[in-house]
Every structure is written in structure tokens, then in C-alpha cells.
Amino acid sequence: MNILIAAVGGQGAVLASKVLGKLAQNIGKDVKVSEVHGMSQRGGSVVAHVKFGDKIYSPVVERGSADIVLAFELLEGARYVDYLKENGILISNTQKINPMPVIIGAVDYPEDIKQKMAEKNINTKFVDALDLAKESGNIKTVNTVLIGLLAKNSPIAKEEWVKAIKETVPERFLDVNLKAFEMGYNLN
Amino acid sequence: MSKKELLLGNFAVARGAYEAGATVATAYPGTPSTEITEYIAQYDKINSEWSTNEKVALEVAIGASIAGSRSIVSMKHVGLNVAADPFMTVTYTGVNSGLVIAVADDPSMHSSQNEQDTRYFGMAGKCPVLEPSNSQECKDYTKMAFEISEKFDTPVILRLTTRISHSQSIVSLEDRITDEEIISRPYDKNPDKYISAPANARKRRVIIEERLGKLQEFTNNPENNLINVEYNDKAIGIITSGASYQYAKEVCPNASFFKLGMVYPLPKEAITEFVNNCDKVYVIEELEPIFEKEIKSWGLYVIGKEIFPTIGELSPEIIRTCLKEAGELESKSLVTYEVQEDLPVRPPVLCPGCHHRGPFYILKKLKLNVSGDIGCYTLGGVPPLSAIDTTICMGASIGMAHGFEMAKGKEFAKKSVAVIGDSTFWHSGVTGLIDIVYNKGNSTVIVLDNSITAMTGHQENPSTGKTLKGDMAPQIDFVALGKAIGIKRVVEVDAYDLEKLEEVIKTEVNAEEPSLIITKRPCILIKGVKFEYKDLQVNSEKCNGCKLCLRIGCPAISFNNETKKAEINKSLCVGCGLCVDVCKRSAIELKEKKD
Ligand code: SF4
Ligand code: SF4
């Protein structure tokens, strides 16, 4: 299973990749997780690669080979959709975060991303994860809402996901994260 | 204990140092090497520190090795440039207890100013280099590096790359060694060995060559686990190491492989045998053609950079494409979806509320020539702030400002400033400043003091008041230092007070002597840092859409093209109030002011 997480620095992509790593290890798979640190706090585009299976060599997902691209922001989803394999699924937050070139008015935020994806017959699942995160009680649980939706679209049992979250998320944020996970999981 | 854990490569290096019985660890932070020392700091049995720079870090580790502790020093590739001086001589003196130099290269420059191949340093210093290809090997090779260091009386480089340092894979944990004789040796009082004066050094020079021969024999022997030979289909053989091994293995699962664990010196006999046993051999190595050139110099036929790139990281995709173009692989076309070619890029930016924004806004406004430095504030070079003109290496801003003056004279110096962060200043800015004073320069140097090493993810430094281990530490005082070296004009100013900042900078650049300005405000990401305002919003009646507030480049302010007014994104705004001061129409208002 190849998963690519695409996000904006500060959105919690690293935590999400940790949950996936834990999950894979718990179900007895070989697993590799790769991410680029350093600039991640500073609002840049960040990606994490998660691969698990019987034996994993390269820690990076090749373009055209991801089963799932999990996008924390719409533009980032569009940026990394080329990592999807044929019939792979893009699970994307519909939240938009303007990058600096858009903020200063040098370029526009593309408005027709969803429509273009539909035209190209890309399998997509969209969710307003920010909205659900707010509802869960903590705006920072965008990542866990998305993990919930990912779990629903994966062949791995729900209990395993919950277990991996429990083993990864710090105690004091656990309840709100489990709630956010449920909200993501119960979407269609 | 045989517990398995999913570990970051850097954490596995830390674990390896722990299991090997290391008791001293030093470093200067630098992506992608930083976490090694952060993790080591969690082991009580290892005495660890952030040193002021990599040269000092290596010197501390050399001292510790001679004094009898297994020691590890960690840095990024450019850090080894700084530490090159002690490095090139400790290879002569050798060690007492094991000395491991962990150096993380950054192919593709994810977070660096250049791309370097540390294997060249190994060659230059005639120092063995090990290169792991996953986290398990990060741990195992760190332990082996200590053993090799002691066995051959040499420092050992552990070469990492971003993908190895920052990937997690499964590692079996073992216990720390308990052999007291290994953990603590007596101090090695041996001046003939450790005073590298000509008479001694000439003798050691001979020993280095002998040592290299012995290391070659050692790595040639498969029992030493530094080479890994897998024969499958002998039509294609691949010689590789590190991350490239993992990529190549994924792309060519059926090929024969020769994987190098020690990447310098090379096991000549074993490689020769492999090349002779395969029909065609490819050398797949990231960055420079080091294996390739050496192997070709032995008169063997291998293919390397003829088809693989020298620039940037490799990947399975690149290897697949190159081999396909060379006619070696069946074409397996992967379908890729694309939404739009020219999507807006998303570069990293200064955080909302970052205190560097005020000084940069003013420097831009005053149209000064600004020599910059390495750190978060390098981000002040991108639009809309576009406030710095140069960045070369740690500490360079200060010497370069003096160079501006040497070239163009005093009047030009009055239009120029150097900007540098606190950690970078301690690293290697202070010597430049002394140079200015001594050589009667006129430069203005601005230290952006946010009291932390921020870009690499918040490490302590001499301005922080804390050590790596979290203990209280003296806070070195910029003002006292500036005065002590003879600067009369030392000014501290609040980085958020735009009016005062402008006035101070104008006065100081015009002064007929050197000035040191310190803009002080802790990094907004430090826990407990509080802000003045809460719930700021743009009053759409007052806002005339002049876009002045967009010039500070705060990610929390954007322009609504429909309403033609500025907007504040509440979930990003931290309430620093800078935009309030910038807006000439007082259109940015607060709902409520905290006391
Ligand atoms: S500076 Fe003031 S008036 Fe100008 S766009 Fe910004 S908020 Fe509106
Ligand atoms: S107060 Fe203004 S400048 Fe400061 S973070 Fe908020 S929007 Fe940005």
C-alpha cells in the first residue's frame, strides 16, 4: 500500500504519517515512512510518503504508484495528484490556504480544481475537514478527520486505526482526536 | 531485549551511539542532521551539547576521544566545511576511544545552500566512510563505526543523506554495552601522537597510508559485513550504496547487487570479482561519480554517469527512466493524472507574527543594500519582503558588508547593512565583527535576536539561557560583547516598534563608525510567547484597498479581489499588531485589547 500525504507546513502531516506507520507496524507489515523536515513549520508545501507491505525497499512513493493521495489542502491535492496510480483515490480536504504568490496578488488561486479532476475521471473524495475539526472541538484535528475518511476507504479494520491513533496521539489530545476520527470515518 | 520499533534514521544513529556505549555527543544543528543530537540528549548516560559551531563541536569530540570516551559529533554537509580544519588533522593523530563524525548530505538541497558529497571529504582526509541504507543500518553502522575507529585508530565518517536521515523503518533494539573498559578508557597522554607538529606529523603521514591499505583489506572481507553481494540474474549487475540501493532494488528486483557499506576506501578485489561475474555492470550512486571513477581507474568497464544524473537526489523513477532510455528495462508506462501544469507554488514563508518581518519591512523601505545570512530570515529574501541581497554561508553577512565597504568606500557603507540571527552570530559572525572593528570599518550589523535556533526546529544556543539538556545556562550578552570588542554604538530596539526601528537604522548607517543593532523578540513559536492583540479585523469602511499591509508578507493577510479590501485570516493571525502599524488609514482594528 502506497500513501502520499500532501499538506501545508503546520497542518499536522507528520503526526498523520506517524499514525500510518504505527498502524502498518501493528498489522505486521514492513513499513517505511519518509518526510522532509526543516521547512515544515513555515507554511511551505510538505509531503510525507508512507509505504507498507511484505518487503519495502525505497522509502519514497513513485509518481503514478500511490493507492491513495491524502491531501490536507485542495491546491496541494492538485499538485500531487500525479502520484496516484490508475484508479487510485484522492482524498482531499476542501479547505483552501492561499500561498504567498496568491496573497500578494501575483497569481490567482485556481478556482476550478474540483471540476478539472472530475473531467479527468479522477477518483476523489472531498471533505471540509476544517469544518468537522471545529465541530470536534479542536481546529487542529484536520489531520485526524482525514485519517478517518482514509480508514473508511482502506481494507484495514477500524479497530486497528483507533489503536494506532491511541498509541500515537498525546494523552491530553486523545479524546478530541478520536472524535474527529469518527467524524471522518462516518462520512460517505 | 529485542524490541522492534519504527525509527527515523537519525534516531537510529542516536540509538546506535547509545548502544555502543558513547558518553559524549556534540553538534551544531543543521537539517537534515539535527535530530541525531536531539534524540541523544534524551539518554542520561550520554553527556551532550549544542556547540557554538561544527569546528568547536568536532574539537570537543576529539578532546573527549583522547580523554577516553566514545564520542559522536553530528552536522550537515556544510558543517563539515566549517569543521574541516580539525578534521584534516585528527585523521593524522588518530583517536583513543572511538570517534564518529555523522555528516548528513542534502541531495536536491531540500534545506541547504548547496549540494556536496561528503565522500570527497573522506577521500581528502583518508578517513573511512560508512553509508547506511535504512534505519537498521543507521544503528548497526554507528556501532561498527566506533569499533572500526578504535581498531584502526582513525575517526570514522558516517555519511547520511536526507532520505536516510528522515525516513523511518523498522529497527531491532538491543541493550547498551556494559563493558566498562570500552565505555571509559584512561586518558591517552601521548604527545608524539597528538601534537601534530611537523616531526610527528611526518611519521603519522606514513601511518595513514598503511591504515588505508588495512581498511581496504578489512572491507574486502565479507565476514566484516561491510559488503553485501547478491547474485541473481547476472545479465545486469548493480554497484550501489545508501538510498540508491533501495531505489535500485525496487526498480530491478532481479538484478545482481553489490551493496557497499563502507563507501571509502573501496574493496577492490571484491568489486573486481563482481564485475567479472556479471555481463554488464551499472554503478548507481547519488551525486558525484566517486565509485565509478575509482572502479574505472582499475581498468574495469562499468556504466555510471553516462546515463544517471549527477545533480540532485535519485529516485526509483529516475533510475527507471535512465535504465529504460539505455534500453535495459521493458517499458512499463505508469499512468499519471495531471490537473494543471502551472499551479501556484507554495514556498516556505516567515510565520505570522515573526519578528523578522519588522526589520525587513524597514530595510526594504529604506532601500538599503543588505548582506544576509543563514536561518529563517533567509526567507526575508523572497517577495514581498525581498529585503536581503546575499546569502552565502553561516556568518558571511558581516564579512561581506565589510567587503562592500572595502570595494566601494564609506559612503556605500552608509547604504549597507548586514543582518544575522543570534545563533548564526555565535556560530561564526563574531569573528567578522571583530574584523570590522580592527580594520576600522564603518558597517552596521543588525542581529535579529529571537533567542533560539529557529530554522532547524528550535534548538538552544548561547542566547537562549538553556542547554541542550534543558538546564539553565548563562545568556551571553550582545551589548556587553559589542562594547568589549570596542563598538561604541550598540543599540537595542524592539523589532515590532517600526517607528523606532526606522529611526535607529537611519541614524546608525549614517554614523562614522561601526554600529551593532540588536532587535530583540523571542521567536513566536516558543512556548509562552504572548501577543498584544486578539481578534483583529479589517474595517471595510476605512480600508481603501491600498495593499500597503500586504507588503509585510504576513500569511494571515490577503487581498480579496472581489471586495477590493484586505482580509485577515483569523485562524492564522497571532495578533502581533504589525499590520496595525503599517496601515496608514488605521483600518485594521481590534475587537478587544488584552491588558
Ligand atoms: S493597508 Fe490598510 S487601507 Fe491599505 S489595504 Fe491594508 S487594511 Fe486596507
Ligand atoms: S497582527 Fe497582522 S501582521 Fe500580525 S499576525 Fe496578525 S495579520 Fe499578521
Short mmCIF file of C-alpha atoms in Angstrom, two decimals, chain A residues 24-168:
data_model
loop_
_atom_site.label_atom_id
_atom_site.label_comp_id
_atom_site.label_asym_id
_atom_site.label_seq_id
_atom_site.Cartn_x
_atom_site.Cartn_y
_atom_site.Cartn_z
CA ALA A 24 1.34 -0.77 9.46
CA GLN A 25 3.70 -1.99 12.13
CA ASN A 26 0.81 -3.22 14.29
CA ILE A 27 -0.63 -5.30 11.48
CA GLY A 28 2.74 -6.95 10.95
CA LYS A 29 3.85 -5.26 7.75
CA ASP A 30 7.24 -4.00 6.68
CA VAL A 31 6.91 -0.23 6.54
CA LYS A 32 8.82 2.88 5.54
CA VAL A 33 7.85 6.48 6.11
CA SER A 34 9.71 9.36 4.54
CA GLU A 35 9.26 13.06 5.04
CA VAL A 36 11.22 16.23 4.51
CA HIS A 37 11.69 18.19 7.73
CA GLY A 38 13.14 21.62 8.29
CA MET A 39 10.84 24.00 6.50
CA SER A 40 7.68 22.25 7.66
CA GLN A 41 6.71 24.86 10.27
CA ARG A 42 6.99 27.64 7.78
CA GLY A 43 3.92 27.24 5.64
CA GLY A 44 5.63 25.60 2.69
CA SER A 45 4.31 22.65 0.75
CA VAL A 46 5.16 19.39 2.56
CA VAL A 47 4.81 15.74 1.62
CA ALA A 48 5.19 12.50 3.51
CA HIS A 49 5.48 9.12 1.84
CA VAL A 50 4.13 6.02 3.58
CA LYS A 51 4.67 2.55 2.14
CA PHE A 52 3.85 -0.79 3.68
CA GLY A 53 3.75 -4.40 2.52
CA ASP A 54 5.66 -7.64 2.83
CA LYS A 55 9.02 -6.07 1.98
CA ILE A 56 9.63 -2.40 1.26
CA TYR A 57 12.80 -1.09 -0.35
CA SER A 58 12.51 2.52 -1.50
CA PRO A 59 11.07 4.84 1.16
CA VAL A 60 9.59 7.12 -1.50
CA VAL A 61 6.39 6.62 -3.45
CA GLU A 62 6.96 6.80 -7.17
CA ARG A 63 4.79 9.07 -9.30
CA GLY A 64 1.90 7.08 -10.74
CA SER A 65 2.01 4.48 -7.98
CA ALA A 66 0.11 5.77 -4.94
CA ASP A 67 -3.02 3.90 -3.91
CA ILE A 68 -4.12 6.99 -2.07
CA VAL A 69 -3.10 10.64 -2.06
CA LEU A 70 -4.28 12.18 1.19
CA ALA A 71 -4.38 15.96 0.67
CA PHE A 72 -4.79 18.35 3.60
CA GLU A 73 -5.44 21.26 1.29
CA LEU A 74 -7.06 21.46 -2.13
CA LEU A 75 -4.20 23.03 -4.09
CA GLU A 76 -1.75 20.54 -2.58
CA GLY A 77 -4.08 17.75 -3.68
CA ALA A 78 -3.93 19.09 -7.23
CA ARG A 79 -0.16 19.42 -7.02
CA TYR A 80 0.44 15.81 -6.05
CA VAL A 81 -2.40 14.07 -7.87
CA ASP A 82 0.18 12.81 -10.39
CA TYR A 83 1.39 10.40 -7.69
CA LEU A 84 -1.89 8.44 -7.95
CA LYS A 85 -1.81 5.16 -9.76
CA GLU A 86 -4.51 4.35 -12.26
CA ASN A 87 -7.79 4.22 -10.32
CA GLY A 88 -6.12 5.33 -7.11
CA ILE A 89 -8.13 7.62 -4.83
CA LEU A 90 -7.51 11.24 -3.96
CA ILE A 91 -8.89 12.00 -0.52
CA SER A 92 -8.79 15.75 -0.11
CA ASN A 93 -9.72 18.46 2.30
CA THR A 94 -11.63 21.22 0.51
CA GLN A 95 -10.01 23.89 2.69
CA LYS A 96 -8.04 26.48 0.75
CA ILE A 97 -4.93 28.10 2.15
CA ASN A 98 -3.53 30.86 -0.03
CA PRO A 99 0.18 30.52 -0.81
CA MET A 100 2.28 33.70 -0.75
CA PRO A 101 2.17 34.30 -4.54
CA VAL A 102 -1.64 34.34 -4.27
CA ILE A 103 -1.63 36.51 -1.14
CA ILE A 104 0.43 39.21 -2.80
CA GLY A 105 -1.72 39.02 -5.89
CA ALA A 106 0.96 37.70 -8.26
CA VAL A 107 -1.25 34.78 -9.31
CA ASP A 108 -4.77 33.54 -8.64
CA TYR A 109 -5.77 30.51 -6.66
CA PRO A 110 -7.12 28.11 -9.31
CA GLU A 111 -10.88 28.01 -8.84
CA ASP A 112 -11.73 25.01 -10.96
CA ILE A 113 -9.64 22.28 -9.35
CA LYS A 114 -12.57 20.02 -8.46
CA GLN A 115 -14.12 20.40 -11.87
CA LYS A 116 -10.87 19.58 -13.66
CA MET A 117 -10.46 16.49 -11.54
CA ALA A 118 -13.94 15.36 -12.46
CA GLU A 119 -13.19 15.92 -16.15
CA LYS A 120 -10.14 13.69 -15.90
CA ASN A 121 -12.16 10.96 -14.18
CA ILE A 122 -10.01 11.00 -11.08
CA ASN A 123 -11.48 9.10 -8.14
CA THR A 124 -11.97 11.74 -5.50
CA LYS A 125 -13.43 12.00 -2.02
CA PHE A 126 -13.74 15.54 -0.74
CA VAL A 127 -14.42 16.67 2.79
CA ASP A 128 -14.47 20.01 4.55
CA ALA A 129 -12.13 18.75 7.26
CA LEU A 130 -11.66 22.17 8.83
CA ASP A 131 -15.37 22.41 9.46
CA LEU A 132 -15.50 18.98 11.04
CA ALA A 133 -12.37 19.68 13.07
CA LYS A 134 -14.04 22.78 14.51
CA GLU A 135 -17.06 20.68 15.35
CA SER A 136 -14.90 18.09 17.08
CA GLY A 137 -13.70 20.82 19.43
CA ASN A 138 -10.17 21.43 18.18
CA ILE A 139 -9.30 23.11 14.92
CA LYS A 140 -6.01 21.21 14.84
CA THR A 141 -7.67 17.83 14.23
CA VAL A 142 -7.98 18.36 10.47
CA ASN A 143 -5.41 15.58 10.09
CA THR A 144 -7.41 13.08 12.13
CA VAL A 145 -10.66 13.83 10.30
CA LEU A 146 -8.84 12.99 7.09
CA ILE A 147 -7.38 9.83 8.59
CA GLY A 148 -10.95 8.82 9.46
CA LEU A 149 -12.01 9.14 5.85
CA LEU A 150 -8.88 7.29 4.75
CA ALA A 151 -9.66 4.47 7.20
CA LYS A 152 -13.14 4.13 5.75
CA ASN A 153 -11.62 3.71 2.28
CA SER A 154 -9.00 1.18 3.36
CA PRO A 155 -9.24 -2.59 3.76
CA ILE A 156 -7.85 -2.38 7.30
CA ALA A 157 -10.18 -2.89 10.27
CA LYS A 158 -11.35 0.19 12.12
CA GLU A 159 -10.09 -1.08 15.49
CA GLU A 160 -6.55 -1.08 14.12
CA TRP A 161 -6.85 2.57 13.16
CA VAL A 162 -8.19 3.51 16.55
CA LYS A 163 -5.39 1.57 18.22
CA ALA A 164 -2.73 3.31 16.12
CA ILE A 165 -4.19 6.73 17.00
CA LYS A 166 -4.23 5.83 20.68
CA GLU A 167 -0.59 4.83 20.50
CA THR A 168 0.50 7.96 18.68
#
